[in-house]
Coordinates of C-alpha atoms in Angstrom, one line a residue:
L96 CA 124.2 103.4 159.4
P97 CA 125.6 101.3 156.5
E98 CA 126.3 97.7 157.4
L99 CA 130.0 97.1 158.0
N100 CA 131.1 94.1 156.0
M101 CA 134.8 94.6 156.4
K102 CA 136.7 96.1 159.3
L103 CA 140.5 96.3 159.6
K104 CA 142.2 97.7 162.7
S105 CA 145.8 96.7 163.1
W106 CA 148.6 94.7 161.7
H107 CA 152.0 93.6 162.9
K108 CA 153.7 90.6 161.3
K109 CA 150.3 89.7 159.8
V110 CA 147.3 91.6 158.7
L111 CA 144.3 91.1 160.9
T112 CA 140.9 91.7 159.3
K113 CA 137.3 91.0 160.1
V114 CA 134.7 90.0 157.6
V115 CA 131.0 90.1 158.6
S116 CA 129.4 87.1 157.0
T117 CA 127.1 84.2 157.9
Q118 CA 130.2 82.4 159.2
S119 CA 131.0 85.4 161.5
T120 CA 134.7 84.8 161.5
G121 CA 137.8 87.0 161.4
R122 CA 140.4 86.3 158.8
V123 CA 144.2 86.5 159.0
Y124 CA 146.3 87.4 155.9
N125 CA 150.0 87.6 155.2
A126 CA 150.8 91.3 155.1
V127 CA 153.4 91.0 152.4
N128 CA 151.7 88.9 149.7
G129 CA 148.0 89.0 150.8
E130 CA 147.9 85.2 151.1
F131 CA 145.0 84.0 153.3
I132 CA 146.4 82.3 156.4
A133 CA 143.5 81.1 158.5
P134 CA 140.1 82.0 159.9
L135 CA 139.7 83.0 163.5
K136 CA 137.3 80.6 165.2
G137 CA 136.0 81.6 168.6
H138 CA 133.3 84.2 168.2
K139 CA 129.7 83.2 167.8
D140 CA 128.6 86.3 165.9
A141 CA 129.9 89.1 163.8
V142 CA 133.3 90.5 164.7
Y143 CA 133.5 94.3 164.8
C144 CA 137.0 95.2 165.9
V145 CA 140.5 93.9 166.3
C146 CA 143.8 95.4 167.7
Y147 CA 147.3 94.2 168.2
N148 CA 149.3 95.0 171.4
R149 CA 152.5 97.0 171.4
D150 CA 154.9 94.2 170.4
G151 CA 152.6 92.1 168.2
S152 CA 152.6 89.1 170.5
R153 CA 148.9 89.4 171.3
F154 CA 145.8 90.8 169.7
A155 CA 142.2 91.3 170.8
S156 CA 138.9 90.9 169.0
G157 CA 135.4 91.8 169.9
G158 CA 132.0 91.8 168.3
A159 CA 128.2 91.2 168.3
D160 CA 128.5 88.2 170.7
K161 CA 129.5 90.6 173.5
T162 CA 132.8 88.8 173.9
V163 CA 136.4 90.0 173.9
I164 CA 138.9 87.3 173.0
I165 CA 142.7 87.6 173.5
W166 CA 144.7 85.8 170.9
T167 CA 148.4 84.8 170.6
D168 CA 150.3 85.7 167.4
D169 CA 149.9 82.0 166.5
L170 CA 146.1 82.5 166.4
V171 CA 145.3 80.7 169.6
G172 CA 142.6 82.1 171.8
I173 CA 143.9 82.2 175.4
L174 CA 141.3 84.3 177.3
K175 CA 137.7 85.5 177.0
Y176 CA 135.7 88.0 178.9
Q177 CA 132.1 89.3 178.5
H178 CA 130.2 92.6 178.3
N179 CA 126.4 93.0 178.3
E180 CA 126.3 94.6 174.9
A181 CA 128.1 94.2 171.6
I182 CA 131.8 95.2 171.5
Q183 CA 132.2 98.4 169.4
S184 CA 135.9 99.1 169.9
V185 CA 139.0 97.5 171.4
C186 CA 142.3 99.3 171.8
Y187 CA 145.6 98.2 173.4
N188 CA 147.7 100.6 175.5
P189 CA 150.9 101.5 173.6
V190 CA 153.0 101.3 176.8
T191 CA 151.4 98.8 179.2
S192 CA 149.5 95.5 178.6
H193 CA 146.1 97.1 179.3
L194 CA 143.3 96.7 176.9
I195 CA 140.2 99.0 176.7
S196 CA 137.0 97.5 175.3
C197 CA 133.9 99.6 174.6
T198 CA 130.2 99.0 174.1
S199 CA 127.0 101.1 174.0
I200 CA 126.6 101.0 177.8
D201 CA 130.0 100.7 179.3
F202 CA 133.7 100.3 178.8
G203 CA 136.2 97.9 180.5
I204 CA 139.9 98.1 181.2
W205 CA 141.6 94.7 181.3
S206 CA 145.2 93.6 181.9
P207 CA 146.8 90.2 182.5
E208 CA 147.6 91.2 186.1
Q209 CA 143.9 91.6 186.9
K210 CA 141.6 88.7 187.9
S211 CA 138.5 90.6 186.6
V212 CA 137.7 93.4 184.2
V213 CA 136.8 96.7 185.8
K214 CA 133.8 98.2 183.9
H215 CA 132.5 101.8 183.9
K216 CA 129.0 102.8 182.8
V217 CA 128.4 105.4 180.1
S218 CA 125.2 107.1 178.9
N219 CA 125.7 106.7 175.2
K220 CA 127.2 104.4 172.6
I221 CA 131.0 104.4 172.3
T222 CA 132.1 104.3 168.6
T223 CA 135.9 104.6 168.9
S224 CA 138.8 104.8 171.4
S225 CA 142.4 105.7 171.5
W226 CA 145.3 105.9 174.1
T227 CA 147.7 108.8 174.5
K228 CA 151.3 108.0 173.5
D229 CA 152.3 107.6 177.2
G230 CA 149.4 105.2 177.9
Q231 CA 148.1 107.3 180.8
Y232 CA 144.8 108.4 179.2
A233 CA 142.2 107.0 176.8
A234 CA 139.8 109.1 174.7
L235 CA 136.4 107.7 174.0
G236 CA 134.3 109.0 171.1
F237 CA 130.5 108.8 171.4
Y238 CA 127.7 108.5 168.9
S239 CA 126.1 111.5 170.6
G240 CA 129.1 113.7 169.5
Q241 CA 130.8 113.9 172.9
I242 CA 134.4 112.9 173.7
S243 CA 135.4 111.6 177.2
I244 CA 139.1 111.5 178.2
R245 CA 139.6 108.8 180.9
A246 CA 142.6 108.0 183.2
L247 CA 144.2 104.6 183.1
K248 CA 144.1 104.4 186.9
G249 CA 140.5 104.0 188.0
G250 CA 139.0 105.0 184.6
E251 CA 137.7 108.3 186.0
E252 CA 136.7 111.0 183.5
R253 CA 139.3 113.8 183.5
V254 CA 138.0 115.9 180.5
K255 CA 134.6 116.0 178.7
I256 CA 134.4 117.6 175.2
D257 CA 130.9 118.6 173.9
R258 CA 131.3 119.2 170.2
P259 CA 128.7 121.6 168.6
G260 CA 126.2 119.9 166.3
G261 CA 126.1 116.6 168.1
A262 CA 127.2 114.5 165.1
P263 CA 128.6 111.0 165.8
I264 CA 132.3 110.9 166.5
W265 CA 133.2 108.1 164.2
C266 CA 137.0 108.1 164.5
L267 CA 139.6 109.7 166.7
A268 CA 143.3 109.1 167.4
W269 CA 146.1 110.6 169.5
N270 CA 149.3 111.6 167.6
P271 CA 151.8 108.8 168.5
A272 CA 154.9 111.0 167.9
K273 CA 157.1 111.0 171.0
T274 CA 158.9 114.1 169.8
E275 CA 155.7 116.2 170.2
A276 CA 155.7 118.1 173.5
V277 CA 151.9 118.2 173.7
D278 CA 149.4 115.4 173.2
I279 CA 147.3 116.1 170.1
M280 CA 144.1 114.2 169.2
A281 CA 142.6 114.2 165.8
V282 CA 138.8 113.8 165.7
A283 CA 136.5 113.3 162.7
D284 CA 132.7 113.4 162.9
W285 CA 129.7 112.9 160.7
N286 CA 129.2 116.7 160.3
Q287 CA 132.2 116.1 157.9
K288 CA 134.5 118.0 160.2
L289 CA 138.1 117.3 161.2
S290 CA 139.3 118.8 164.5
F291 CA 142.3 118.7 166.8
Y292 CA 142.3 118.8 170.6
Q293 CA 144.9 118.9 173.4
L294 CA 144.7 116.6 176.5
N295 CA 143.1 119.4 178.5
G296 CA 140.2 119.5 176.0
R297 CA 141.2 122.8 174.4
Q298 CA 140.8 122.8 170.6
V299 CA 143.8 123.5 168.4
G300 CA 143.0 125.6 165.4
K301 CA 139.7 125.7 163.6
D302 CA 137.5 122.8 162.3
R303 CA 138.5 121.7 158.8
H304 CA 135.7 120.6 156.4
L305 CA 136.4 117.2 154.9
G306 CA 133.6 117.1 152.4
F307 CA 132.6 113.5 153.2
D308 CA 131.5 111.4 156.1
P309 CA 134.7 109.9 157.7
G310 CA 134.9 106.1 158.2
C311 CA 138.5 105.8 159.3
L312 CA 141.4 107.9 160.5
R313 CA 144.9 106.8 161.3
W314 CA 148.2 108.6 162.1
Y315 CA 151.4 107.7 160.5
P316 CA 153.7 106.1 163.1
G317 CA 155.9 109.2 163.2
G318 CA 152.9 111.5 163.6
E319 CA 153.7 113.6 160.6
Y320 CA 150.7 112.6 158.4
L321 CA 147.1 111.5 158.7
L322 CA 145.2 109.0 156.6
I323 CA 141.5 109.6 156.4
G324 CA 138.8 107.9 154.3
G325 CA 135.0 107.4 154.2
S326 CA 132.0 108.1 152.0
N327 CA 134.3 109.7 149.4
K328 CA 135.4 106.1 148.5
E329 CA 139.1 106.8 148.9
V330 CA 141.8 107.1 151.5
G331 CA 143.6 110.5 151.4
L332 CA 146.9 111.7 152.8
Y333 CA 146.7 114.8 155.1
T334 CA 149.3 116.8 157.0
K335 CA 149.3 116.7 160.8
E336 CA 147.4 120.0 160.7
G337 CA 144.7 118.5 158.6
I338 CA 145.6 119.9 155.2
Y339 CA 144.6 117.5 152.3
L340 CA 147.6 116.5 150.2
T341 CA 146.6 113.7 147.8
K342 CA 144.6 110.6 147.2
I343 CA 146.4 107.4 148.3
V344 CA 143.9 104.6 147.5
D345 CA 140.8 104.6 145.3
M346 CA 138.5 102.1 147.1
G347 CA 135.4 102.1 144.9
A348 CA 133.2 102.0 148.0
W349 CA 133.1 103.5 151.4
A350 CA 136.4 103.2 153.1
W351 CA 135.9 101.9 156.6
C352 CA 139.4 101.1 157.8
V353 CA 143.0 102.0 157.2
D354 CA 146.4 101.2 158.8
V355 CA 150.1 101.7 158.2
F356 CA 152.8 99.0 158.3
P357 CA 154.9 100.0 161.3
S358 CA 158.3 99.8 159.7
Q359 CA 157.5 100.6 156.0
N360 CA 155.4 102.9 153.9
Y361 CA 152.7 100.3 153.2
I362 CA 149.1 101.5 153.5
I363 CA 146.3 98.9 153.8
A364 CA 142.7 99.9 153.5
G365 CA 139.3 98.1 153.6
S366 CA 136.1 99.1 152.0
H367 CA 132.3 98.4 152.4
D368 CA 132.3 95.9 149.5
G369 CA 134.8 93.7 151.4
S370 CA 137.9 94.5 149.4
I371 CA 141.3 95.1 150.9
K372 CA 143.9 97.1 149.1
V373 CA 147.6 97.6 149.9
T374 CA 149.6 100.5 148.5
Q375 CA 153.2 101.5 149.1
L376 CA 154.0 105.2 149.4
N377 CA 157.3 106.7 148.1
F378 CA 158.1 110.1 149.4
N379 CA 160.5 111.4 146.7
T380 CA 163.0 114.2 147.5
V381 CA 161.8 117.5 146.1
H382 CA 164.7 120.0 146.0
G383 CA 166.7 122.6 144.0
L384 CA 170.3 123.8 144.2
Y385 CA 172.0 127.0 143.0
K386 CA 175.6 127.5 144.2
D387 CA 175.5 127.6 148.0
R388 CA 171.7 127.8 148.2
Y389 CA 169.8 124.5 148.6
A390 CA 166.0 124.5 148.8
Y391 CA 164.1 121.4 149.7
R392 CA 160.6 120.2 150.7
E393 CA 159.9 119.3 154.3
N394 CA 156.8 117.6 155.6
M395 CA 155.1 117.9 152.2
T396 CA 154.0 121.5 152.8
D397 CA 157.0 123.5 153.9
V398 CA 160.1 124.7 151.9
I399 CA 163.5 125.0 153.6
I400 CA 166.2 127.2 152.1
Q401 CA 169.6 126.5 153.4
N402 CA 172.9 128.5 152.9
L403 CA 175.4 125.6 152.7
L404 CA 178.4 127.8 153.5
Q405 CA 177.0 129.7 156.4
D406 CA 174.7 126.9 157.6
Q407 CA 171.7 129.2 157.8
K408 CA 168.2 128.0 157.2
V409 CA 164.8 129.7 156.7
K410 CA 161.4 128.0 156.4
I411 CA 158.5 129.0 154.2
K412 CA 155.1 127.5 155.2
C413 CA 153.1 127.0 152.0
R414 CA 150.2 125.2 153.8
D415 CA 149.6 123.1 150.7
W416 CA 151.2 120.2 148.9
V417 CA 154.6 121.3 147.6
K418 CA 155.1 119.4 144.3
K419 CA 158.2 121.1 142.8
V420 CA 160.9 123.5 144.0
A421 CA 163.4 125.6 141.9
I422 CA 166.0 128.2 143.0
Y423 CA 168.2 130.6 141.0
K424 CA 170.2 133.5 142.3
Y425 CA 167.6 135.7 144.1
R426 CA 164.6 133.8 142.8
L427 CA 162.7 130.8 144.3
A428 CA 159.8 129.0 142.7
V429 CA 157.4 126.7 144.5
Q430 CA 154.8 124.6 142.6
L431 CA 151.6 123.9 144.5
P432 CA 148.6 121.9 143.2
D433 CA 146.8 124.9 141.7
K434 CA 149.5 127.6 141.3
I435 CA 153.2 128.4 141.2
I436 CA 154.5 131.0 143.7
V437 CA 157.6 133.0 142.8
Y438 CA 159.6 134.4 145.7
E439 CA 162.5 136.9 145.7
L440 CA 165.1 138.0 148.2
Y441 CA 164.4 141.2 150.1
S442 CA 167.8 142.6 149.2
D443 CA 170.9 142.0 147.0
D444 CA 173.0 141.0 150.0
V445 CA 174.5 137.6 149.3
S446 CA 173.9 136.6 152.9
D447 CA 170.2 137.6 152.9
M448 CA 167.9 134.7 153.8
H449 CA 164.6 136.6 153.8
Y450 CA 162.2 135.8 150.9
R451 CA 159.0 137.5 149.9
V452 CA 156.3 136.7 147.4
K453 CA 156.9 138.4 144.0
D454 CA 154.3 136.8 141.8
K455 CA 151.7 134.0 141.6
I456 CA 150.9 132.1 138.5
M457 CA 147.3 130.9 139.2
Q458 CA 147.3 127.8 136.9
R459 CA 147.6 124.1 137.3
F460 CA 150.7 122.7 135.6
D461 CA 151.7 119.1 134.9
C462 CA 155.5 118.9 134.5
N463 CA 158.4 116.6 135.2
L464 CA 160.8 119.5 135.9
L465 CA 160.5 123.1 137.1
V466 CA 163.1 125.7 136.5
V467 CA 163.1 129.3 137.6
T468 CA 165.2 132.1 135.9
A469 CA 165.5 135.8 136.5
H470 CA 162.3 136.5 134.6
H471 CA 160.6 133.2 133.6
I472 CA 159.4 129.8 134.7
L473 CA 160.5 126.8 132.6
L474 CA 158.3 123.7 132.6
C475 CA 159.5 120.4 131.2
K476 CA 157.0 117.7 130.3
D477 CA 158.3 114.8 128.2
H478 CA 159.4 116.2 124.9
R479 CA 157.9 119.7 125.5
L480 CA 159.5 122.7 127.1
Q481 CA 157.5 125.8 127.9
A482 CA 158.6 129.3 129.1
Y483 CA 156.1 131.4 131.2
A484 CA 156.5 134.9 132.3
F485 CA 155.8 135.5 136.0
S486 CA 152.5 137.1 134.9
G487 CA 151.4 133.7 133.7
A488 CA 151.7 134.4 130.0
K489 CA 153.2 131.6 127.9
E490 CA 155.9 133.2 125.8
R491 CA 157.7 130.3 124.1
E492 CA 157.4 126.6 123.6
W493 CA 159.9 124.0 122.2
F494 CA 159.4 120.4 121.2
L495 CA 162.5 118.3 121.7
R496 CA 163.5 115.0 120.1
L497 CA 164.6 113.6 123.4
T498 CA 162.7 113.8 126.7
S499 CA 163.9 116.8 128.8
G500 CA 165.2 115.7 132.2
T501 CA 167.7 118.4 133.0
S502 CA 168.3 122.0 132.1
R503 CA 171.1 124.5 132.7
L504 CA 170.8 128.3 132.9
S505 CA 173.0 130.4 130.8
E506 CA 174.5 133.6 132.3
D507 CA 175.3 135.1 128.9
P508 CA 175.1 138.9 129.5
L509 CA 174.0 139.5 125.9
A510 CA 170.9 137.3 126.2
K511 CA 167.8 139.4 126.0
K512 CA 165.6 136.7 127.7
D513 CA 167.0 134.6 130.4
Y514 CA 165.5 131.2 129.2
W515 CA 168.6 129.0 129.7

């Protein structure tokens, strides 16, 4: 395994990081401006993991000295307890004050109400851990490729998942969305696979091939997106179904850790070379309007068409990143990363809300604005305006003196070609 020289797990009011060095200290940074605040002094060897509790008043750290330390938000260590092996993972319960700490031979569940830590033996090295949103169960990922789901009360194993191939489970996490009726766990292993499981151990959908060894995985606080990075030296944005959308951060080295600022769209990631990068995501509104028909993007991969007068809606699942949307009369155009799909209504009925695929233009386009007409697609990019037939053939091109930002369709009945 590559040496971990930077590990970041959580942040609340501050960013908590760990740097493996000869000084073997953790470091605390300001989450807003990146300013170094203070080192964490308490561990006698390398620190491997950190995690804040649910309200940010405490955080825990663990590492090679086999010690777990509980800290206040003022960076004061208030409690220590020991394991017999190095601490590989610590994770606070999202509902209670319980903390789970994991090693290569056992795991422990601690809470302030307990006088001692209850420990449970395991047969293989635990690499990662995560609690369900209600705090009743914890999932443990093993280097052997197995997953064990344990109950909060007593720590008994309720479900065991044997994944084919036996590749190390390097990261797993339960979807934190409280609106989801079923608990869903995302799992990434070093067979370069991303999978999803229910609490009963049943797999949801098929494995998705990542194309790299994962080093980190984190859900967005609302559960609508995943952040995954690793040997591809970047952190990418994925849908909750595991569909890749776009690159968020270029790390330049293995990405080992990623987290999301709880109240804002700030992404922080750490890499193998010790660098930390912070990026803010802006989810722009992607939409189109024609009279009483309003089309807009939802959850990055779906298109909703709404009849504003009748308050009817229909959803089109594109299963890919929706970059642009345009609507005109009975036409709908959706731009995806590698193509444009043109839809049409099933009938001429003004109340019809059923769309079907008419044509696909299998090309990548870079444009600021997408417009659909009765027979053409218009693409605006800076000073250039292009008209494509639905077959994909480019039929006309204009170069404007001013940058094109808006366009309006003409309904001139004498026009031979419906460009404007």
